[in-house]
Short mmCIF file of C-alpha atoms and ligand atoms in Angstrom, two decimals:
data_model
loop_
_atom_site.label_atom_id
_atom_site.label_comp_id
_atom_site.label_asym_id
_atom_site.label_seq_id
_atom_site.Cartn_x
_atom_site.Cartn_y
_atom_site.Cartn_z
CA MET A 1 1.27 15.86 3.03
CA LYS A 2 -0.85 18.32 1.11
CA ASN A 3 -0.68 16.39 -2.17
CA ALA A 4 -1.12 13.14 -0.24
CA ILE A 5 -4.77 13.98 -0.05
CA CYS A 6 -6.30 14.71 -3.38
CA LYS A 7 -9.94 15.03 -2.66
CA LYS A 8 -12.20 16.08 0.13
CA TRP A 9 -15.47 14.24 0.12
CA PHE A 10 -18.57 14.67 2.04
CA LEU A 11 -19.66 11.15 2.67
CA VAL A 12 -23.39 11.40 2.83
CA LEU A 13 -25.28 9.12 5.10
CA LEU A 14 -26.02 6.60 2.39
CA ILE A 15 -27.63 4.08 4.60
CA SER A 16 -29.26 4.33 7.93
CA LEU A 17 -26.86 3.13 10.59
CA PRO A 18 -28.32 0.02 12.17
CA PHE A 19 -25.28 -0.68 14.32
CA PHE A 20 -24.10 0.02 17.77
CA THR A 21 -20.86 1.91 18.20
CA ASN A 22 -17.82 -0.35 17.77
CA CYS A 23 -20.22 -3.14 17.43
CA ALA A 24 -21.95 -4.81 14.54
CA SER A 25 -25.40 -5.26 13.18
CA TYR A 26 -26.35 -8.88 13.47
CA PRO A 27 -27.87 -11.07 10.77
CA SER A 28 -31.56 -10.70 10.49
CA ALA A 29 -32.16 -14.42 10.43
CA TYR A 30 -31.19 -15.74 13.83
CA VAL A 31 -30.58 -19.27 12.55
CA ASN A 32 -28.73 -21.51 14.98
CA GLU A 33 -27.16 -18.58 16.70
CA SER A 34 -24.93 -19.29 19.72
CA SER A 35 -23.24 -16.59 21.71
CA ALA A 36 -21.41 -15.86 24.93
CA GLU A 37 -20.08 -12.86 26.74
CA ILE A 38 -17.12 -13.16 29.07
CA TYR A 39 -14.77 -10.82 30.85
CA ALA A 40 -11.16 -11.81 30.15
CA MET A 41 -7.88 -10.18 29.06
CA ASN A 42 -9.04 -7.04 30.91
CA THR A 43 -11.92 -6.54 28.54
CA LEU A 44 -15.44 -7.57 27.67
CA ILE A 45 -15.42 -10.24 24.99
CA SER A 46 -18.43 -11.32 22.99
CA LEU A 47 -18.52 -14.29 20.68
CA THR A 48 -21.35 -15.22 18.31
CA VAL A 49 -21.44 -18.01 15.72
CA TRP A 50 -24.16 -19.10 13.37
CA GLY A 51 -24.46 -22.80 12.47
CA GLN A 52 -24.86 -26.28 13.93
CA ASP A 53 -23.15 -27.12 17.25
CA GLY A 54 -22.20 -23.51 17.85
CA LYS A 55 -22.53 -23.88 21.62
CA GLU A 56 -19.67 -26.40 21.85
CA ALA A 57 -17.51 -24.28 19.56
CA ILE A 58 -18.13 -21.20 21.69
CA LEU A 59 -17.12 -23.13 24.81
CA ASP A 60 -13.88 -24.19 23.10
CA CYS A 61 -13.28 -20.52 22.18
CA GLU A 62 -13.81 -19.44 25.78
CA ASN A 63 -11.36 -22.06 27.03
CA PHE A 64 -8.80 -20.92 24.50
CA ILE A 65 -9.18 -17.29 25.64
CA TYR A 66 -8.67 -18.26 29.29
CA GLN A 67 -5.55 -20.26 28.38
CA ILE A 68 -4.10 -17.29 26.51
CA GLU A 69 -4.95 -14.96 29.36
CA ASP A 70 -3.05 -17.28 31.74
CA LYS A 71 -0.01 -17.22 29.49
CA PHE A 72 0.04 -13.55 28.45
CA SER A 73 -0.90 -11.73 31.66
CA THR A 74 1.67 -9.09 32.62
CA THR A 75 0.50 -8.95 36.23
CA ARG A 76 -0.13 -12.55 37.26
CA GLU A 77 3.07 -13.90 38.72
CA ASP A 78 2.41 -17.40 37.37
CA SER A 79 1.91 -16.28 33.77
CA GLU A 80 4.45 -17.30 31.19
CA LEU A 81 5.09 -13.73 30.07
CA TYR A 82 5.67 -12.62 33.65
CA GLN A 83 8.11 -15.50 34.20
CA LEU A 84 9.99 -14.61 31.03
CA SER A 85 10.14 -10.93 31.96
CA GLN A 86 11.29 -11.63 35.51
CA ALA A 87 13.83 -14.33 34.64
CA GLU A 88 17.44 -13.64 35.46
CA GLY A 89 18.84 -11.59 32.55
CA SER A 90 20.64 -13.30 29.69
CA GLN A 91 19.27 -16.78 30.46
CA TRP A 92 17.26 -18.85 28.00
CA VAL A 93 13.65 -19.38 29.09
CA ASP A 94 11.46 -22.07 27.53
CA LEU A 95 8.28 -20.86 25.86
CA SER A 96 4.98 -22.31 24.81
CA LEU A 97 4.24 -22.21 21.10
CA ALA A 98 1.65 -19.41 21.64
CA VAL A 99 4.08 -17.10 23.43
CA ALA A 100 6.87 -17.90 20.96
CA GLU A 101 4.64 -17.22 17.96
CA VAL A 102 3.28 -13.94 19.30
CA LEU A 103 6.79 -12.84 20.26
CA GLU A 104 8.13 -13.72 16.83
CA TYR A 105 5.28 -11.84 15.17
CA SER A 106 5.72 -8.84 17.48
CA LEU A 107 9.45 -8.62 16.78
CA ARG A 108 8.67 -8.65 13.05
CA LEU A 109 6.06 -5.90 13.41
CA ALA A 110 8.41 -3.85 15.61
CA GLU A 111 10.88 -3.94 12.75
CA GLN A 112 8.25 -3.19 10.10
CA THR A 113 6.92 -0.21 12.07
CA GLN A 114 10.43 1.03 12.90
CA GLY A 115 9.90 0.52 16.61
CA ASN A 116 6.67 2.52 16.91
CA PHE A 117 5.08 -0.74 18.01
CA ASP A 118 7.43 -2.40 20.48
CA PRO A 119 6.54 -5.39 22.70
CA THR A 120 9.31 -4.43 25.16
CA ILE A 121 7.37 -1.29 26.17
CA TYR A 122 6.27 -2.77 29.52
CA PRO A 123 8.70 -0.95 31.91
CA LEU A 124 7.25 2.34 30.68
CA VAL A 125 3.63 1.17 30.74
CA LYS A 126 4.27 0.16 34.35
CA ALA A 127 5.98 3.45 35.23
CA TRP A 128 2.91 5.38 34.02
CA GLY A 129 0.78 3.09 36.19
CA PHE A 130 -1.33 1.67 33.39
CA THR A 131 -0.98 -1.91 34.57
CA GLN A 132 -2.70 -1.66 37.94
CA ASP A 133 -4.62 1.56 37.31
CA SER A 134 -2.27 3.35 39.73
CA HIS A 135 -1.67 6.24 37.35
CA ARG A 136 1.23 8.60 37.87
CA VAL A 137 3.52 10.89 35.89
CA PRO A 138 7.08 9.54 36.14
CA SER A 139 9.99 11.95 36.42
CA GLN A 140 12.15 12.60 33.36
CA ALA A 141 15.02 10.84 35.18
CA GLU A 142 12.89 7.73 35.66
CA ILE A 143 11.82 7.72 32.01
CA ASP A 144 15.43 8.19 30.91
CA SER A 145 16.48 5.22 33.03
CA LEU A 146 13.80 3.00 31.50
CA LEU A 147 14.14 3.94 27.83
CA PRO A 148 17.23 1.72 27.23
CA LEU A 149 15.13 -1.29 28.30
CA VAL A 150 12.68 -0.65 25.45
CA ASP A 151 14.41 -2.14 22.45
CA SER A 152 13.02 -5.25 20.85
CA SER A 153 16.16 -5.70 18.74
CA GLN A 154 17.80 -6.99 21.94
CA VAL A 155 15.36 -9.87 22.38
CA GLU A 156 16.80 -13.21 21.40
CA LEU A 157 14.28 -15.73 20.17
CA ASP A 158 15.09 -19.30 19.23
CA MET A 159 12.03 -20.68 17.40
CA GLU A 160 13.64 -24.06 16.83
CA ASN A 161 13.93 -24.74 20.54
CA LEU A 162 11.02 -22.47 21.58
CA ARG A 163 13.00 -20.30 23.99
CA ALA A 164 13.88 -16.64 24.46
CA MET A 165 16.42 -14.53 26.29
CA LEU A 166 15.95 -10.91 27.44
CA PRO A 167 18.54 -8.50 28.82
CA THR A 168 18.23 -7.80 32.57
CA GLY A 169 15.29 -5.51 33.35
CA MET A 170 13.57 -5.89 29.96
CA GLU A 171 9.88 -6.80 30.25
CA LEU A 172 7.32 -7.74 27.61
CA ASP A 173 3.78 -6.53 27.02
CA PHE A 174 1.49 -8.15 24.45
CA GLY A 175 -1.32 -5.67 25.20
CA ALA A 176 -1.21 -4.19 21.71
CA VAL A 177 -1.27 -7.52 19.83
CA ALA A 178 -2.91 -10.15 22.05
CA LYS A 179 -6.52 -9.40 21.17
CA GLY A 180 -5.73 -9.54 17.49
CA TYR A 181 -3.86 -12.81 17.93
CA VAL A 182 -6.83 -14.31 19.79
CA ALA A 183 -9.29 -13.14 17.12
CA ASP A 184 -7.17 -14.74 14.37
CA GLU A 185 -6.83 -18.02 16.27
CA LEU A 186 -10.55 -18.16 17.05
CA THR A 187 -11.61 -17.52 13.49
CA ASP A 188 -9.13 -20.13 12.18
CA PHE A 189 -10.58 -22.60 14.64
CA LEU A 190 -14.18 -21.76 13.72
CA ARG A 191 -13.45 -22.07 10.00
CA ASP A 192 -11.81 -25.48 10.63
CA GLN A 193 -14.97 -26.50 12.45
CA GLY A 194 -17.00 -25.63 9.38
CA PHE A 195 -18.51 -22.32 10.48
CA ASN A 196 -18.88 -19.59 7.87
CA THR A 197 -20.36 -16.79 9.93
CA ALA A 198 -19.15 -15.41 13.25
CA MET A 199 -18.77 -12.10 15.03
CA ILE A 200 -16.01 -11.70 17.56
CA SER A 201 -15.59 -8.59 19.63
CA LEU A 202 -12.76 -8.17 22.09
CA GLY A 203 -13.37 -4.89 23.85
CA GLY A 204 -14.71 -3.37 20.65
CA ASN A 205 -11.96 -4.82 18.48
CA ILE A 206 -14.00 -6.70 15.93
CA TYR A 207 -13.51 -9.65 13.65
CA ALA A 208 -16.42 -10.07 11.23
CA MET A 209 -16.17 -13.58 9.80
CA GLY A 210 -17.88 -14.34 6.49
CA LYS A 211 -21.04 -12.48 5.55
CA LYS A 212 -24.19 -12.17 7.58
CA THR A 213 -26.51 -15.15 7.19
CA ASP A 214 -28.77 -13.11 4.91
CA GLY A 215 -25.80 -12.71 2.53
CA SER A 216 -25.21 -9.02 3.24
CA LEU A 217 -22.03 -7.42 4.53
CA TRP A 218 -21.38 -6.56 8.14
CA ASN A 219 -21.79 -2.96 9.09
CA ILE A 220 -19.15 -2.03 11.66
CA GLY A 221 -19.32 1.31 13.44
CA ILE A 222 -16.12 3.12 14.37
CA GLN A 223 -16.56 5.03 17.56
CA ASN A 224 -16.35 8.79 17.68
CA PRO A 225 -13.49 9.36 20.17
CA TYR A 226 -15.38 12.40 21.40
CA GLY A 227 -18.55 10.46 22.16
CA GLY A 228 -21.95 10.32 20.55
CA GLY A 229 -21.80 6.96 18.79
CA ALA A 230 -20.22 6.02 15.49
CA ILE A 231 -18.29 8.52 13.42
CA VAL A 232 -17.96 6.24 10.40
CA SER A 233 -19.20 2.79 9.52
CA VAL A 234 -17.48 0.32 7.25
CA GLN A 235 -19.08 -2.53 5.38
CA VAL A 236 -16.92 -5.62 5.46
CA GLU A 237 -16.67 -9.41 5.20
CA ASP A 238 -13.86 -11.52 6.64
CA LYS A 239 -12.11 -8.50 8.12
CA ALA A 240 -10.78 -7.28 11.41
CA VAL A 241 -11.70 -3.74 12.43
CA VAL A 242 -9.37 -2.70 15.24
CA THR A 243 -9.17 0.69 16.91
CA SER A 244 -6.50 2.28 19.11
CA GLY A 245 -7.40 5.55 20.72
CA GLY A 246 -6.26 7.80 23.51
CA TYR A 247 -9.84 7.93 24.76
CA GLN A 248 -9.82 4.20 25.60
CA ARG A 249 -7.57 4.44 28.71
CA TYR A 250 -6.23 7.67 30.11
CA PHE A 251 -5.88 9.83 33.20
CA THR A 252 -5.49 13.51 33.78
CA ASP A 253 -3.00 15.26 36.02
CA ASN A 254 -2.61 19.02 36.41
CA GLY A 255 -4.95 19.56 33.48
CA GLU A 256 -2.86 17.33 31.17
CA THR A 257 -4.22 14.11 29.66
CA TYR A 258 -1.98 11.03 29.57
CA TRP A 259 -3.02 7.90 27.73
CA HIS A 260 -1.93 4.28 27.52
CA ILE A 261 -0.26 4.31 24.11
CA ILE A 262 3.38 5.14 24.69
CA ASP A 263 5.89 6.42 22.16
CA PRO A 264 8.86 4.04 22.60
CA SER A 265 11.27 6.75 21.46
CA THR A 266 10.31 9.32 24.11
CA GLY A 267 8.75 7.24 26.88
CA TYR A 268 5.72 9.58 26.95
CA PRO A 269 2.17 8.94 25.79
CA ALA A 270 2.18 9.39 22.02
CA LYS A 271 0.80 12.82 21.12
CA THR A 272 0.80 13.23 17.38
CA GLY A 273 -2.51 14.97 16.91
CA LEU A 274 -4.46 11.73 16.46
CA ALA A 275 -7.40 10.82 18.64
CA SER A 276 -7.88 7.34 17.15
CA VAL A 277 -6.67 5.01 14.43
CA SER A 278 -8.78 2.15 13.10
CA ILE A 279 -7.30 -0.53 10.87
CA ILE A 280 -9.34 -2.75 8.59
CA SER A 281 -7.32 -5.83 7.62
CA ASP A 282 -7.50 -9.54 6.84
CA SER A 283 -5.43 -10.41 9.89
CA ALA A 284 -6.58 -9.12 13.27
CA LYS A 285 -3.11 -9.26 14.81
CA TYR A 286 -1.75 -7.17 11.95
CA GLY A 287 -4.54 -4.65 12.52
CA ASP A 288 -3.92 -4.68 16.27
CA CYS A 289 -0.17 -4.00 15.94
CA LEU A 290 -0.72 -1.40 13.25
CA SER A 291 -3.47 0.53 15.04
CA THR A 292 -1.06 1.03 17.94
CA ALA A 293 1.97 1.73 15.72
CA LEU A 294 0.18 4.24 13.47
CA PHE A 295 -1.26 6.04 16.48
CA VAL A 296 2.35 6.57 17.59
CA MET A 297 3.55 7.49 14.06
CA GLY A 298 1.00 10.24 13.50
CA LEU A 299 -0.99 10.94 10.36
CA GLU A 300 1.72 11.96 7.94
CA ASP A 301 4.03 8.97 8.56
CA SER A 302 1.01 6.66 8.66
CA ILE A 303 -0.02 7.78 5.16
CA ALA A 304 3.49 7.02 3.90
CA PHE A 305 3.35 3.63 5.64
CA TRP A 306 -0.04 2.82 4.08
CA ARG A 307 1.25 3.77 0.65
CA GLU A 308 4.26 1.55 1.08
CA TYR A 309 2.42 -1.56 2.26
CA GLN A 310 -1.10 -1.21 0.78
CA ASP A 311 -2.26 -4.31 2.66
CA PHE A 312 -4.70 -2.68 5.06
CA GLU A 313 -7.15 0.21 5.15
CA ALA A 314 -7.39 2.84 7.84
CA VAL A 315 -9.62 5.49 9.37
CA PHE A 316 -7.90 8.28 11.30
CA VAL A 317 -9.65 10.74 13.58
CA THR A 318 -7.57 13.75 14.60
CA GLU A 319 -7.73 15.79 17.78
CA ASN A 320 -9.34 18.50 15.63
CA GLU A 321 -12.13 15.98 14.93
CA GLU A 322 -11.16 15.61 11.29
CA ILE A 323 -11.61 12.22 9.65
CA PHE A 324 -9.19 10.74 7.11
CA ILE A 325 -9.90 7.47 5.31
CA THR A 326 -7.79 5.47 2.87
CA SER A 327 -9.16 5.51 -0.66
CA ASN A 328 -10.09 1.82 -0.98
CA LEU A 329 -12.52 2.29 1.86
CA ALA A 330 -14.37 5.21 0.33
CA HIS A 331 -17.00 2.98 -1.28
CA ALA A 332 -17.56 1.04 1.94
CA VAL A 333 -17.92 3.94 4.28
CA ALA A 334 -20.97 5.81 5.45
CA SER A 335 -20.68 8.85 7.62
CA GLY A 336 -22.62 11.90 8.56
CA TYR A 337 -19.32 13.72 8.93
CA GLU A 338 -16.97 15.28 6.41
CA ALA A 339 -14.05 12.98 5.64
CA THR A 340 -10.85 13.42 3.66
CA VAL A 341 -9.84 10.57 1.39
CA ILE A 342 -6.18 9.56 1.29
CA TYR A 343 -4.74 8.32 -2.03
P1 AMP B 401 -3.84 -1.00 21.79
O1 AMP B 401 -5.06 -0.76 22.59
O2 AMP B 401 -3.91 -2.19 20.90
O3 AMP B 401 -3.37 0.20 21.07
O4 AMP B 401 -2.70 -1.39 22.80
C1 AMP B 401 -2.33 -0.55 23.84
C2 AMP B 401 -1.65 -1.35 24.92
O5 AMP B 401 -0.41 -1.87 24.40
C3 AMP B 401 -1.28 -0.52 26.12
O6 AMP B 401 -2.24 -0.63 27.13
C4 AMP B 401 0.07 -1.09 26.53
O7 AMP B 401 -0.12 -2.23 27.33
C5 AMP B 401 0.68 -1.52 25.22
N1 AMP B 401 1.43 -0.46 24.51
C6 AMP B 401 1.41 0.87 24.72
N2 AMP B 401 2.21 1.51 23.85
C7 AMP B 401 2.72 0.55 23.03
C8 AMP B 401 3.62 0.56 21.93
N3 AMP B 401 4.13 1.70 21.43
N4 AMP B 401 3.94 -0.63 21.35
C9 AMP B 401 3.44 -1.79 21.82
N5 AMP B 401 2.59 -1.87 22.86
C10 AMP B 401 2.22 -0.71 23.46
MG1 MG B 402 -3.07 -2.74 19.13
#
């Protein structure tokens, strides 16, 4: 760990920070700008495109989001994911292409992250009351009884016939990947429609498509988990910037804080000394899965993971309010805070 980090830099505030926290600075030329804000997938979503016929494209995007929400909801009894989770155990259930693709991707990422991201986490998420905001601390006996149900290696997926089979009691949760999936699908769609510039924010998880219309890079602020605006900003084009943090959803009980990111190996909220993990990547669903997985892994294992894969960049904020950034980001980052660069 010590030699993992070769240099400590003070990243001076190189540029003034014309962004809002977990938001982006918009192009100065508001040419043919179309935007919408909707509440869906339990979060505030904002969509902005620049170009001809943006309004129609935005409407198509909104419809797509509502369709995905209908399919992926864990609480609506008519959603496809709910039906799959509640189906009699060990029976094949037919899937739509969207659910099958996200499940296939999630199983792959569960393997890649050695189960730190696991889409079968839902029984535990439910036990902690994070689905209906009815928070509670489950007993150790309850957690022990649910842990065997969290094991994505037991999911059977048949992509040829678009169907899946879960053991009895296993339930799925796409909460850590769905926003990324939607961002990727929307940007693919917008590119196909001929748009070069768009800004998509799903509850602060950002996809910055292309460059700003004035040709400059997007300036994305990463929120300080302890409040007070952005802690770091990254300059990007065609990138997702996705953050997982304990501060995003939590409750306190008897002076203890419990948050919504669960360690699949213990059944408890993941406490590894990290306050937030932000991933900067080409694919938003990759960033979404990884931000959750690395939050569970902790800093040391995350650094090893980054070194092995080298296909994303990351910003870590610890509970001691220290900032760590991967080296390829150093040139793109501005911060008024001291940050340690990871090589
Ligand atoms: P995110 O905000 O992307 O980190 O996703 C957190 C959400 O994903 C939670 O609200 C849960 O619904 C679900 N979740 C929690 N822990 C995990 C985990 N270890 N793997 C996969 N999904 C998780
Ligand atoms: Mg995630």
